[in-house]
Short mmCIF file of C-alpha atoms in Angstrom, two decimals:
data_model
loop_
_atom_site.label_atom_id
_atom_site.label_comp_id
_atom_site.label_asym_id
_atom_site.label_seq_id
_atom_site.Cartn_x
_atom_site.Cartn_y
_atom_site.Cartn_z
CA UNK S 11 26.97 -16.14 11.64
CA UNK S 12 27.71 -12.42 11.62
CA UNK S 13 29.61 -12.88 8.39
CA UNK S 14 26.56 -14.60 6.86
CA UNK S 15 24.26 -11.71 7.91
CA UNK S 16 26.63 -9.10 6.52
CA UNK S 17 27.02 -11.04 3.30
CA UNK S 18 23.26 -11.43 3.00
CA UNK S 19 22.78 -7.73 3.59
CA UNK S 20 25.33 -6.86 0.91
CA UNK S 21 23.67 -9.23 -1.55
CA UNK S 22 20.23 -7.69 -0.85
CA UNK S 23 21.61 -4.15 -1.23
CA UNK S 24 23.39 -5.14 -4.41
CA UNK S 25 20.21 -6.66 -5.82
CA UNK S 26 18.30 -3.51 -4.87
CA UNK S 27 20.73 -1.36 -6.79
CA UNK S 28 20.40 -3.66 -9.75
CA UNK S 29 16.60 -3.39 -9.61
CA UNK S 30 16.80 0.39 -9.32
CA UNK S 31 19.25 0.51 -12.18
CA UNK S 32 16.80 -1.38 -14.31
CA UNK S 33 13.93 0.91 -13.50
CA UNK S 34 12.14 2.02 -16.59
CA UNK S 35 8.59 2.29 -17.92
CA UNK S 36 6.18 3.78 -20.40
CA UNK S 37 4.39 7.12 -20.24
CA UNK S 38 0.59 7.05 -20.11
CA UNK S 39 -1.27 8.80 -22.95
CA UNK S 40 -3.08 11.02 -20.40
CA UNK S 41 0.22 12.52 -19.23
CA UNK S 42 1.56 12.88 -22.74
CA UNK S 43 -1.60 14.72 -23.87
CA UNK S 44 -1.08 17.23 -21.09
CA UNK S 45 2.43 17.88 -22.44
CA UNK S 46 1.10 18.18 -25.98
CA UNK S 47 -1.47 20.79 -24.87
CA UNK S 48 1.28 22.79 -23.17
CA UNK S 49 3.55 22.66 -26.20
CA UNK S 50 0.67 23.61 -28.49
CA UNK S 51 -0.14 26.59 -26.23
CA UNK S 52 3.49 27.69 -26.29
CA UNK S 53 3.43 27.75 -30.08
CA UNK S 54 0.31 29.92 -30.20
CA UNK S 55 1.62 32.78 -28.07
CA UNK S 56 3.32 34.43 -31.06
CA UNK S 57 0.07 34.27 -33.08
CA UNK S 58 -1.96 35.50 -30.13
CA UNK S 59 0.22 38.52 -29.62
CA UNK S 60 0.54 39.27 -33.29
CA UNK S 61 -3.24 39.24 -33.74
CA UNK S 62 -3.79 41.51 -30.75
CA UNK S 63 -1.03 44.01 -31.60
CA UNK S 64 -2.29 44.17 -35.17
CA UNK S 65 -5.78 44.97 -33.91
CA UNK S 66 -4.50 47.59 -31.48
CA UNK S 67 -2.44 49.26 -34.18
CA UNK S 68 -5.47 49.53 -36.44
CA UNK S 69 -7.65 50.91 -33.65
CA UNK S 70 -4.93 53.39 -32.68
CA UNK S 71 -4.99 54.87 -36.20
CA UNK S 72 -8.80 54.99 -36.33
CA UNK S 73 -9.20 56.65 -32.92
CA UNK S 74 -6.37 59.09 -33.62
CA UNK S 75 -8.34 60.19 -36.68
CA UNK S 76 -11.56 60.29 -34.65
CA UNK S 77 -9.89 62.59 -32.13
CA UNK S 78 -8.81 64.93 -34.96
CA UNK S 79 -12.34 65.01 -36.38
CA UNK S 80 -13.88 65.95 -33.06
CA UNK S 81 -11.25 68.63 -32.52
CA UNK S 82 -11.96 70.03 -36.01
CA UNK S 83 -15.73 70.23 -35.35
CA UNK S 84 -15.07 71.90 -31.97
CA UNK S 85 -13.10 74.62 -33.75
CA UNK S 86 -15.91 75.09 -36.25
CA UNK S 87 -18.85 75.16 -33.81
CA UNK S 88 -20.32 78.48 -32.76
CA UNK S 89 -20.16 77.71 -29.02
CA UNK S 90 -18.89 74.82 -26.92
CA UNK S 91 -21.30 71.88 -26.48
CA UNK S 92 -21.45 69.11 -23.91
CA UNK S 93 -22.02 66.54 -26.67
CA UNK S 94 -18.68 67.31 -28.36
CA UNK S 95 -16.89 67.60 -25.03
CA UNK S 96 -18.15 64.11 -24.10
CA UNK S 97 -17.16 62.62 -27.46
CA UNK S 98 -13.69 64.20 -27.11
CA UNK S 99 -13.17 62.58 -23.72
CA UNK S 100 -14.52 59.27 -25.07
CA UNK S 101 -12.08 59.34 -27.97
CA UNK S 102 -9.15 60.41 -25.79
CA UNK S 103 -9.86 57.81 -23.10
CA UNK S 104 -10.22 55.04 -25.66
CA UNK S 105 -7.05 56.08 -27.51
CA UNK S 106 -5.11 56.27 -24.25
CA UNK S 107 -6.19 52.74 -23.26
CA UNK S 108 -5.21 51.42 -26.72
CA UNK S 109 -1.77 53.09 -26.60
CA UNK S 110 -1.14 51.89 -23.07
CA UNK S 111 -1.87 48.23 -23.88
CA UNK S 112 0.07 48.47 -27.15
CA UNK S 113 3.12 49.89 -25.34
CA UNK S 114 3.07 47.17 -22.66
CA UNK S 115 2.63 44.32 -25.13
CA UNK S 116 5.32 45.65 -27.43
CA UNK S 117 7.75 45.67 -24.54
CA UNK S 118 6.88 42.22 -23.15
CA UNK S 119 6.05 40.31 -26.37
CA UNK S 120 9.58 39.50 -27.69
CA UNK S 121 10.75 37.89 -24.46
CA UNK S 122 7.47 36.02 -23.91
CA UNK S 123 7.41 34.61 -27.40
CA UNK S 124 11.02 33.44 -27.17
CA UNK S 125 10.59 31.77 -23.74
CA UNK S 126 7.28 30.02 -24.47
CA UNK S 127 8.39 28.87 -27.90
CA UNK S 128 11.64 27.49 -26.48
CA UNK S 129 9.86 25.50 -23.77
CA UNK S 130 7.32 24.25 -26.33
CA UNK S 131 10.15 23.05 -28.54
CA UNK S 132 11.71 21.09 -25.69
CA UNK S 133 8.44 19.33 -25.02
CA UNK S 134 7.86 18.73 -28.72
CA UNK S 135 11.26 17.01 -29.00
CA UNK S 136 10.46 14.88 -25.97
CA UNK S 137 7.11 13.84 -27.46
CA UNK S 138 8.68 13.14 -30.86
CA UNK S 139 11.29 10.81 -29.37
CA UNK S 140 8.82 8.90 -27.18
CA UNK S 141 6.28 8.49 -29.99
CA UNK S 142 8.93 7.12 -32.36
CA UNK S 143 9.88 4.14 -30.16
CA UNK S 144 8.28 0.73 -29.99
CA UNK S 145 7.95 -2.26 -32.27
CA UNK S 146 4.97 -3.13 -34.41
CA UNK S 147 3.47 -5.59 -31.97
CA UNK S 148 3.17 -3.00 -29.23
CA UNK S 149 4.59 -5.37 -26.63
CA UNK S 150 8.29 -4.54 -26.46
CA UNK S 151 10.09 -1.23 -26.32
CA UNK S 152 6.88 0.68 -25.82
CA UNK S 153 7.20 4.24 -24.43
CA UNK S 154 3.54 5.35 -24.53
CA UNK S 155 0.60 3.25 -23.46
CA UNK S 156 -3.09 3.87 -24.00
CA UNK S 157 -6.37 3.64 -22.12
CA UNK S 158 -7.10 1.17 -19.39
CA UNK S 159 -4.82 -1.56 -20.73
CA UNK S 160 -1.13 -1.19 -19.94
CA UNK S 161 -0.40 -3.70 -22.70
CA UNK S 162 -1.73 -1.54 -25.50
CA UNK S 163 0.59 0.65 -27.52
CA UNK S 164 -0.91 3.94 -28.70
CA UNK S 165 -1.52 4.45 -32.42
CA UNK S 166 -0.99 7.60 -34.48
CA UNK S 167 -4.69 8.27 -34.34
CA UNK S 168 -4.46 8.49 -30.51
CA UNK S 169 -1.68 11.06 -30.78
CA UNK S 170 -3.42 13.28 -33.27
CA UNK S 171 -3.46 16.18 -30.78
CA UNK S 172 0.31 15.94 -30.48
CA UNK S 173 1.04 15.56 -34.17
CA UNK S 174 -1.13 18.48 -35.27
CA UNK S 175 1.48 21.18 -35.73
CA UNK S 176 -0.62 23.89 -37.36
CA UNK S 177 -1.31 26.89 -35.13
CA UNK S 178 -4.83 28.28 -35.30
CA UNK S 179 -5.18 31.62 -37.00
CA UNK S 180 -7.53 32.75 -34.26
CA UNK S 181 -6.18 32.12 -30.79
CA UNK S 182 -7.59 33.05 -27.41
CA UNK S 183 -6.33 33.74 -23.89
CA UNK S 184 -6.98 30.04 -23.04
CA UNK S 185 -3.47 29.24 -24.22
CA UNK S 186 -2.03 31.74 -21.76
CA UNK S 187 -4.07 30.15 -18.96
CA UNK S 188 -2.59 26.77 -19.83
CA UNK S 189 0.97 28.08 -19.86
CA UNK S 190 0.53 30.15 -16.69
CA UNK S 191 -0.36 27.07 -14.60
CA UNK S 192 2.32 26.30 -11.96
CA UNK S 193 2.09 22.56 -12.59
CA UNK S 194 1.51 20.04 -15.37
CA UNK S 195 -1.78 18.28 -14.75
CA UNK S 196 -0.79 14.62 -15.09
CA UNK S 197 -3.59 13.51 -12.75
CA UNK S 198 -2.85 10.02 -11.43
CA UNK S 199 -0.66 9.18 -14.46
CA UNK S 200 2.55 10.88 -13.40
CA UNK S 201 4.25 7.52 -12.83
CA UNK S 202 5.60 5.28 -15.57
CA UNK S 203 4.22 1.82 -16.17
CA UNK S 204 7.07 -0.49 -15.17
CA UNK S 205 6.24 -3.67 -17.20
CA UNK S 206 7.03 -1.91 -20.43
CA UNK S 207 10.56 -1.72 -21.70
CA UNK S 208 11.01 1.91 -22.80
CA UNK S 209 14.68 2.37 -23.86
CA UNK S 210 14.90 6.16 -23.15
CA UNK S 211 13.91 5.63 -19.50
CA UNK S 212 16.51 2.97 -18.71
CA UNK S 213 18.27 3.95 -15.55
CA UNK S 214 21.50 2.22 -16.57
CA UNK S 215 22.00 4.80 -19.28
CA UNK S 216 22.74 2.23 -21.97
CA UNK S 217 20.27 3.77 -24.35
CA UNK S 218 21.68 7.22 -24.57
CA UNK S 219 25.35 6.77 -23.73
CA UNK S 220 28.19 4.35 -24.22
CA UNK S 221 30.46 5.92 -21.65
CA UNK S 222 31.56 4.80 -18.23
CA UNK S 223 28.38 3.89 -16.36
CA UNK S 224 29.49 5.51 -13.10
CA UNK S 225 30.07 8.83 -14.81
CA UNK S 226 26.77 9.06 -16.67
CA UNK S 227 24.84 12.27 -16.13
CA UNK S 228 21.01 12.25 -15.79
CA UNK S 229 19.05 12.33 -19.02
CA UNK S 230 16.59 15.22 -18.78
CA UNK S 231 13.82 14.57 -21.31
CA UNK S 232 11.79 17.67 -22.10
CA UNK S 233 14.23 19.77 -20.07
CA UNK S 234 13.56 17.81 -16.90
CA UNK S 235 9.90 16.82 -17.28
CA UNK S 236 11.19 13.25 -17.14
CA UNK S 237 14.62 12.63 -15.69
CA UNK S 238 16.36 9.24 -15.93
CA UNK S 239 19.32 8.91 -13.55
CA UNK S 240 21.87 6.14 -13.64
CA UNK S 241 21.24 3.84 -10.68
CA UNK S 242 18.14 5.80 -9.77
CA UNK S 243 14.78 4.61 -8.60
CA UNK S 244 11.59 4.28 -10.67
CA UNK S 245 11.36 7.15 -13.17
CA UNK S 246 8.46 9.58 -12.77
CA UNK S 247 7.30 12.75 -14.48
CA UNK S 248 7.91 16.07 -12.74
CA UNK S 249 4.58 17.88 -12.50
CA UNK S 250 5.73 21.09 -10.84
CA UNK S 251 7.37 23.67 -13.11
CA UNK S 252 9.40 25.18 -10.29
CA UNK S 253 12.93 23.82 -10.63
CA UNK S 254 12.56 23.38 -14.37
CA UNK S 255 14.13 26.67 -15.62
CA UNK S 256 12.78 26.62 -19.20
CA UNK S 257 9.23 25.78 -18.16
CA UNK S 258 9.22 28.13 -15.19
CA UNK S 259 10.42 30.95 -17.48
CA UNK S 260 7.65 30.17 -19.94
CA UNK S 261 5.12 30.05 -17.12
CA UNK S 262 6.28 33.40 -15.74
CA UNK S 263 6.27 35.03 -19.17
CA UNK S 264 2.77 33.77 -19.93
CA UNK S 265 1.51 35.00 -16.57
CA UNK S 266 2.95 38.45 -17.31
CA UNK S 267 1.39 38.65 -20.74
CA UNK S 268 -1.92 37.45 -19.28
CA UNK S 269 -2.05 40.53 -17.09
CA UNK S 270 -1.20 42.90 -19.92
CA UNK S 271 -3.29 41.61 -22.80
CA UNK S 272 -6.94 42.64 -22.83
CA UNK S 273 -10.03 41.18 -24.46
CA UNK S 274 -11.80 44.46 -24.97
CA UNK S 275 -12.96 45.40 -28.41
CA UNK S 276 -12.55 49.07 -29.42
CA UNK S 277 -14.84 49.32 -32.40
CA UNK S 278 -13.87 52.45 -34.47
CA UNK S 279 -16.46 55.17 -35.03
CA UNK S 280 -16.13 55.75 -38.78
CA UNK S 281 -19.73 56.26 -39.87
CA UNK S 282 -23.14 57.54 -38.85
CA UNK S 283 -24.17 53.96 -38.09
CA UNK S 284 -21.16 53.50 -35.83
CA UNK S 285 -22.00 56.71 -33.96
CA UNK S 286 -25.64 55.69 -33.54
CA UNK S 287 -24.64 52.25 -32.29
CA UNK S 288 -22.24 53.79 -29.78
CA UNK S 289 -24.78 56.24 -28.35
CA UNK S 290 -27.68 53.83 -28.28
CA UNK S 291 -25.75 50.86 -26.83
CA UNK S 292 -27.69 49.09 -24.07
CA UNK S 293 -26.11 48.62 -21.65
CA UNK S 294 -24.24 51.86 -22.22
CA UNK S 295 -20.57 51.74 -23.28
CA UNK S 296 -18.43 51.87 -20.15
CA UNK S 297 -15.89 54.24 -21.73
CA UNK S 298 -18.71 56.58 -22.72
CA UNK S 299 -19.97 56.65 -19.09
CA UNK S 300 -16.41 57.45 -17.94
CA UNK S 301 -16.20 60.21 -20.53
CA UNK S 302 -19.42 61.74 -19.18
CA UNK S 303 -17.84 61.89 -15.69
CA UNK S 304 -14.75 63.59 -17.10
CA UNK S 305 -16.69 66.06 -19.31
CA UNK S 306 -18.95 67.02 -16.39
CA UNK S 307 -15.99 67.37 -13.95
CA UNK S 308 -17.40 64.62 -11.77
CA UNK S 309 -14.61 62.03 -12.21
CA UNK S 310 -13.75 62.13 -8.49
CA UNK S 311 -17.39 62.26 -7.37
CA UNK S 312 -17.80 58.75 -5.89
CA UNK S 313 -21.55 59.24 -5.49
CA UNK S 314 -22.12 59.97 -9.15
CA UNK S 315 -22.50 56.97 -11.48
CA UNK S 316 -23.63 57.84 -15.02
CA UNK S 317 -26.16 55.55 -16.69
CA UNK S 318 -27.71 55.16 -20.16
CA UNK S 319 -30.20 57.86 -19.12
CA UNK S 320 -27.32 60.36 -18.95
CA UNK S 321 -26.21 59.40 -22.48
CA UNK S 322 -29.74 59.98 -23.79
CA UNK S 323 -30.08 63.25 -21.93
CA UNK S 324 -26.76 64.72 -23.12
CA UNK S 325 -27.22 63.68 -26.75
CA UNK S 326 -30.91 64.49 -26.78
CA UNK S 327 -32.69 61.29 -27.76
CA UNK S 328 -34.93 58.55 -26.43
CA UNK S 329 -33.55 55.02 -26.57
CA UNK S 330 -36.86 53.76 -28.07
CA UNK S 331 -36.23 55.66 -31.31
CA UNK S 332 -33.31 55.48 -33.75
CA UNK S 333 -33.47 59.19 -34.48
CA UNK S 334 -30.51 60.98 -32.79
CA UNK S 335 -30.73 64.74 -33.65
CA UNK S 336 -27.15 65.26 -32.61
CA UNK S 337 -25.87 63.07 -35.46
CA UNK S 338 -27.75 65.16 -37.99
CA UNK S 339 -26.22 68.31 -36.51
CA UNK S 340 -22.81 66.70 -36.70
CA UNK S 341 -23.24 66.02 -40.40
CA UNK S 342 -23.64 69.78 -41.02
CA UNK S 343 -19.97 70.35 -40.31
CA UNK S 344 -18.16 70.11 -43.64
CA UNK S 345 -14.76 70.94 -45.09
CA UNK S 346 -13.52 71.52 -48.60
CA UNK S 347 -11.20 68.93 -50.08
CA UNK S 348 -9.57 68.80 -53.48
CA UNK S 349 -10.87 65.75 -55.32
CA UNK S 350 -8.60 66.10 -58.41
CA UNK S 351 -5.11 67.57 -58.18
CA UNK S 352 -5.08 68.25 -61.93
CA UNK S 353 -8.39 70.08 -62.30
CA UNK S 354 -8.33 71.46 -58.74
CA UNK S 355 -11.91 70.32 -58.40
CA UNK S 356 -13.15 70.60 -54.82
CA UNK S 357 -15.97 69.01 -52.83
CA UNK S 358 -17.69 69.72 -49.52
CA UNK S 359 -17.42 66.64 -47.31
CA UNK S 360 -18.75 65.94 -43.79
CA UNK S 361 -15.94 66.04 -41.29
CA UNK S 362 -17.08 62.84 -39.57
CA UNK S 363 -17.00 60.93 -42.88
CA UNK S 364 -13.45 61.85 -43.79
CA UNK S 365 -10.94 59.06 -44.23
CA UNK S 366 -7.31 59.58 -43.20
CA UNK S 367 -6.39 60.44 -46.79
CA UNK S 368 -9.22 62.90 -47.24
CA UNK S 369 -8.54 64.45 -43.83
CA UNK S 370 -4.95 65.11 -44.88
CA UNK S 371 -6.24 66.66 -48.12
CA UNK S 372 -8.49 68.94 -46.11
CA UNK S 373 -5.61 69.98 -43.91
CA UNK S 374 -3.47 70.60 -47.00
CA UNK S 375 -6.20 72.74 -48.49
CA UNK S 376 -6.50 74.80 -45.28
CA UNK S 377 -2.75 75.20 -45.17
CA UNK S 378 -2.78 76.38 -48.77
CA UNK S 379 -5.32 79.03 -47.89
CA UNK S 380 -3.10 80.23 -45.10
CA UNK S 381 0.14 80.30 -47.05
CA UNK S 382 -1.29 81.44 -50.39
CA UNK S 383 -3.89 84.15 -49.76
CA UNK S 384 -6.36 85.44 -52.40
CA UNK S 385 -5.36 88.19 -54.91
CA UNK S 386 -7.20 90.75 -52.85
CA UNK S 387 -5.31 89.69 -49.73
CA UNK S 388 -2.02 89.67 -51.61
CA UNK S 389 -2.77 93.26 -52.82
CA UNK S 390 -3.55 94.43 -49.27
CA UNK S 391 -0.44 92.66 -48.04
CA UNK S 392 1.64 94.33 -50.77
CA UNK S 393 0.16 97.77 -50.01
CA UNK S 394 0.96 97.32 -46.33
CA UNK S 395 4.47 96.34 -47.25
CA UNK S 396 4.86 99.40 -49.45
CA UNK S 397 3.50 101.58 -46.66
CA UNK S 398 6.02 100.09 -44.20
CA UNK S 399 8.79 100.64 -46.74
CA UNK S 400 7.80 104.28 -47.26
CA UNK S 401 7.65 104.74 -43.49
CA UNK S 402 11.19 103.41 -43.17
CA UNK S 403 12.39 105.75 -45.98
CA UNK S 404 10.69 108.72 -44.30
CA UNK S 405 12.30 107.88 -41.01
CA UNK S 406 15.72 107.73 -42.62
CA UNK S 407 15.15 111.06 -44.36
CA UNK S 408 13.96 112.64 -41.15
CA UNK S 409 17.08 111.46 -39.36
CA UNK S 410 19.22 112.83 -42.18
CA UNK S 411 17.38 116.16 -42.08
CA UNK S 412 17.71 116.32 -38.36
CA UNK S 413 21.42 115.63 -38.59
CA UNK S 414 21.77 118.20 -41.36
CA UNK S 415 19.85 120.84 -39.38
CA UNK S 416 21.98 120.20 -36.35
CA UNK S 417 25.15 120.53 -38.38
CA UNK S 418 23.92 123.80 -40.04
CA UNK S 419 23.00 125.27 -36.69
CA UNK S 420 26.42 124.55 -35.39
CA UNK S 421 28.03 126.21 -38.39
CA UNK S 422 25.78 129.31 -38.05
CA UNK S 423 26.58 129.53 -34.34
CA UNK S 424 30.32 129.39 -35.08
CA UNK S 425 29.97 132.13 -37.72
CA UNK S 426 27.99 134.31 -35.37
CA UNK S 427 30.65 133.92 -32.71
CA UNK S 428 33.37 134.90 -35.17
CA UNK S 429 31.32 137.96 -36.30
CA UNK S 430 30.74 139.05 -32.69
CA UNK S 431 34.41 138.62 -31.90
CA UNK S 432 35.45 140.74 -34.91
CA UNK S 433 33.02 143.52 -33.96
CA UNK S 434 34.49 143.70 -30.45
CA UNK S 435 37.96 143.97 -31.81
CA UNK S 436 36.96 146.78 -34.11
CA UNK S 437 35.45 148.78 -31.19
CA UNK S 438 38.69 148.45 -29.26
CA UNK S 439 40.69 149.78 -32.21
CA UNK S 440 38.70 153.02 -32.23
#
């Protein structure tokens, strides 16, 4: 009797192992779509970072020029003004924020792009393999099922989201949010539908290996998103990214980039219209309000919060009118630039309207004035040089005369001593 029980137990256990070994099933379209979204997001990170860094680089150049323009006007103005001091702090604060974000993204971008793209590629391979299986009837060897019927094989039209490989030119931070999630959202479709015979999920390993069954290693589809183990139980998708190195690395990299990339727009101030829009913005530009606190030495004053009224007061205008007197005053500051290098034709141009090229021409013109003075200045400089030369010659002659006088005095003294000595000897002889 005992022998019969033991034998029955062994048979049951053996049959269980056989059932487990045969465990396989199809992935539901809902779960696959989640993987497709993640892979698509991973492919867009490079485009997202490229777009942002390109923008930041352009803004950096524009605000660097704006800072130089304000500094030039400050040098030219008769006396310091609060308006220019505020604009200077606005430009510097904006430029500092741009450079800070640019520096952080430039450091983190290469690693983030590599990790997210690698994880996306692993998922893409997994999707490609599972979408390529199945016969034309949709009954046998089906790896992806659709909708409410477990008997329906998905068509290419159902997988359009997965097949679309083109990355949008304009990407947003939504992709980073998707990648930064700690889990794949499979909903209630994380399990495989057992009735379907999906070859890649066979737990006996016969689909992907012809080696010794007992030595088969687990097949990790999508780098572990779906793992099929020889002799294992029913295959399921792994929703958590922890424990899946490639996907955890991509998640971590995306989360890091998400904290560094900003969505702020730093519109350059390159024209009178840009300046008017900046000053008359309602609500007031936050960076401008910060600049007011810095310019008025109230940055640490917790009780002071600048408003649009402060902008209007400092720049002398009423928000109801488009006339801003300060802008007209600003247009009065002009510099001379050389329009034609051949004819040396010059033109007076408003400082605030200078492009980078024209600004460099203005600097070159000013440098030329400094290094190549006018004929009158050259004459004065030459006269001063001649005077200094004559002074040096006079000093040399004076030293020579002094030395000569000293030597002559010494000779005369010696002669006098000899004459005195001879006179004394003559007296003694008498």
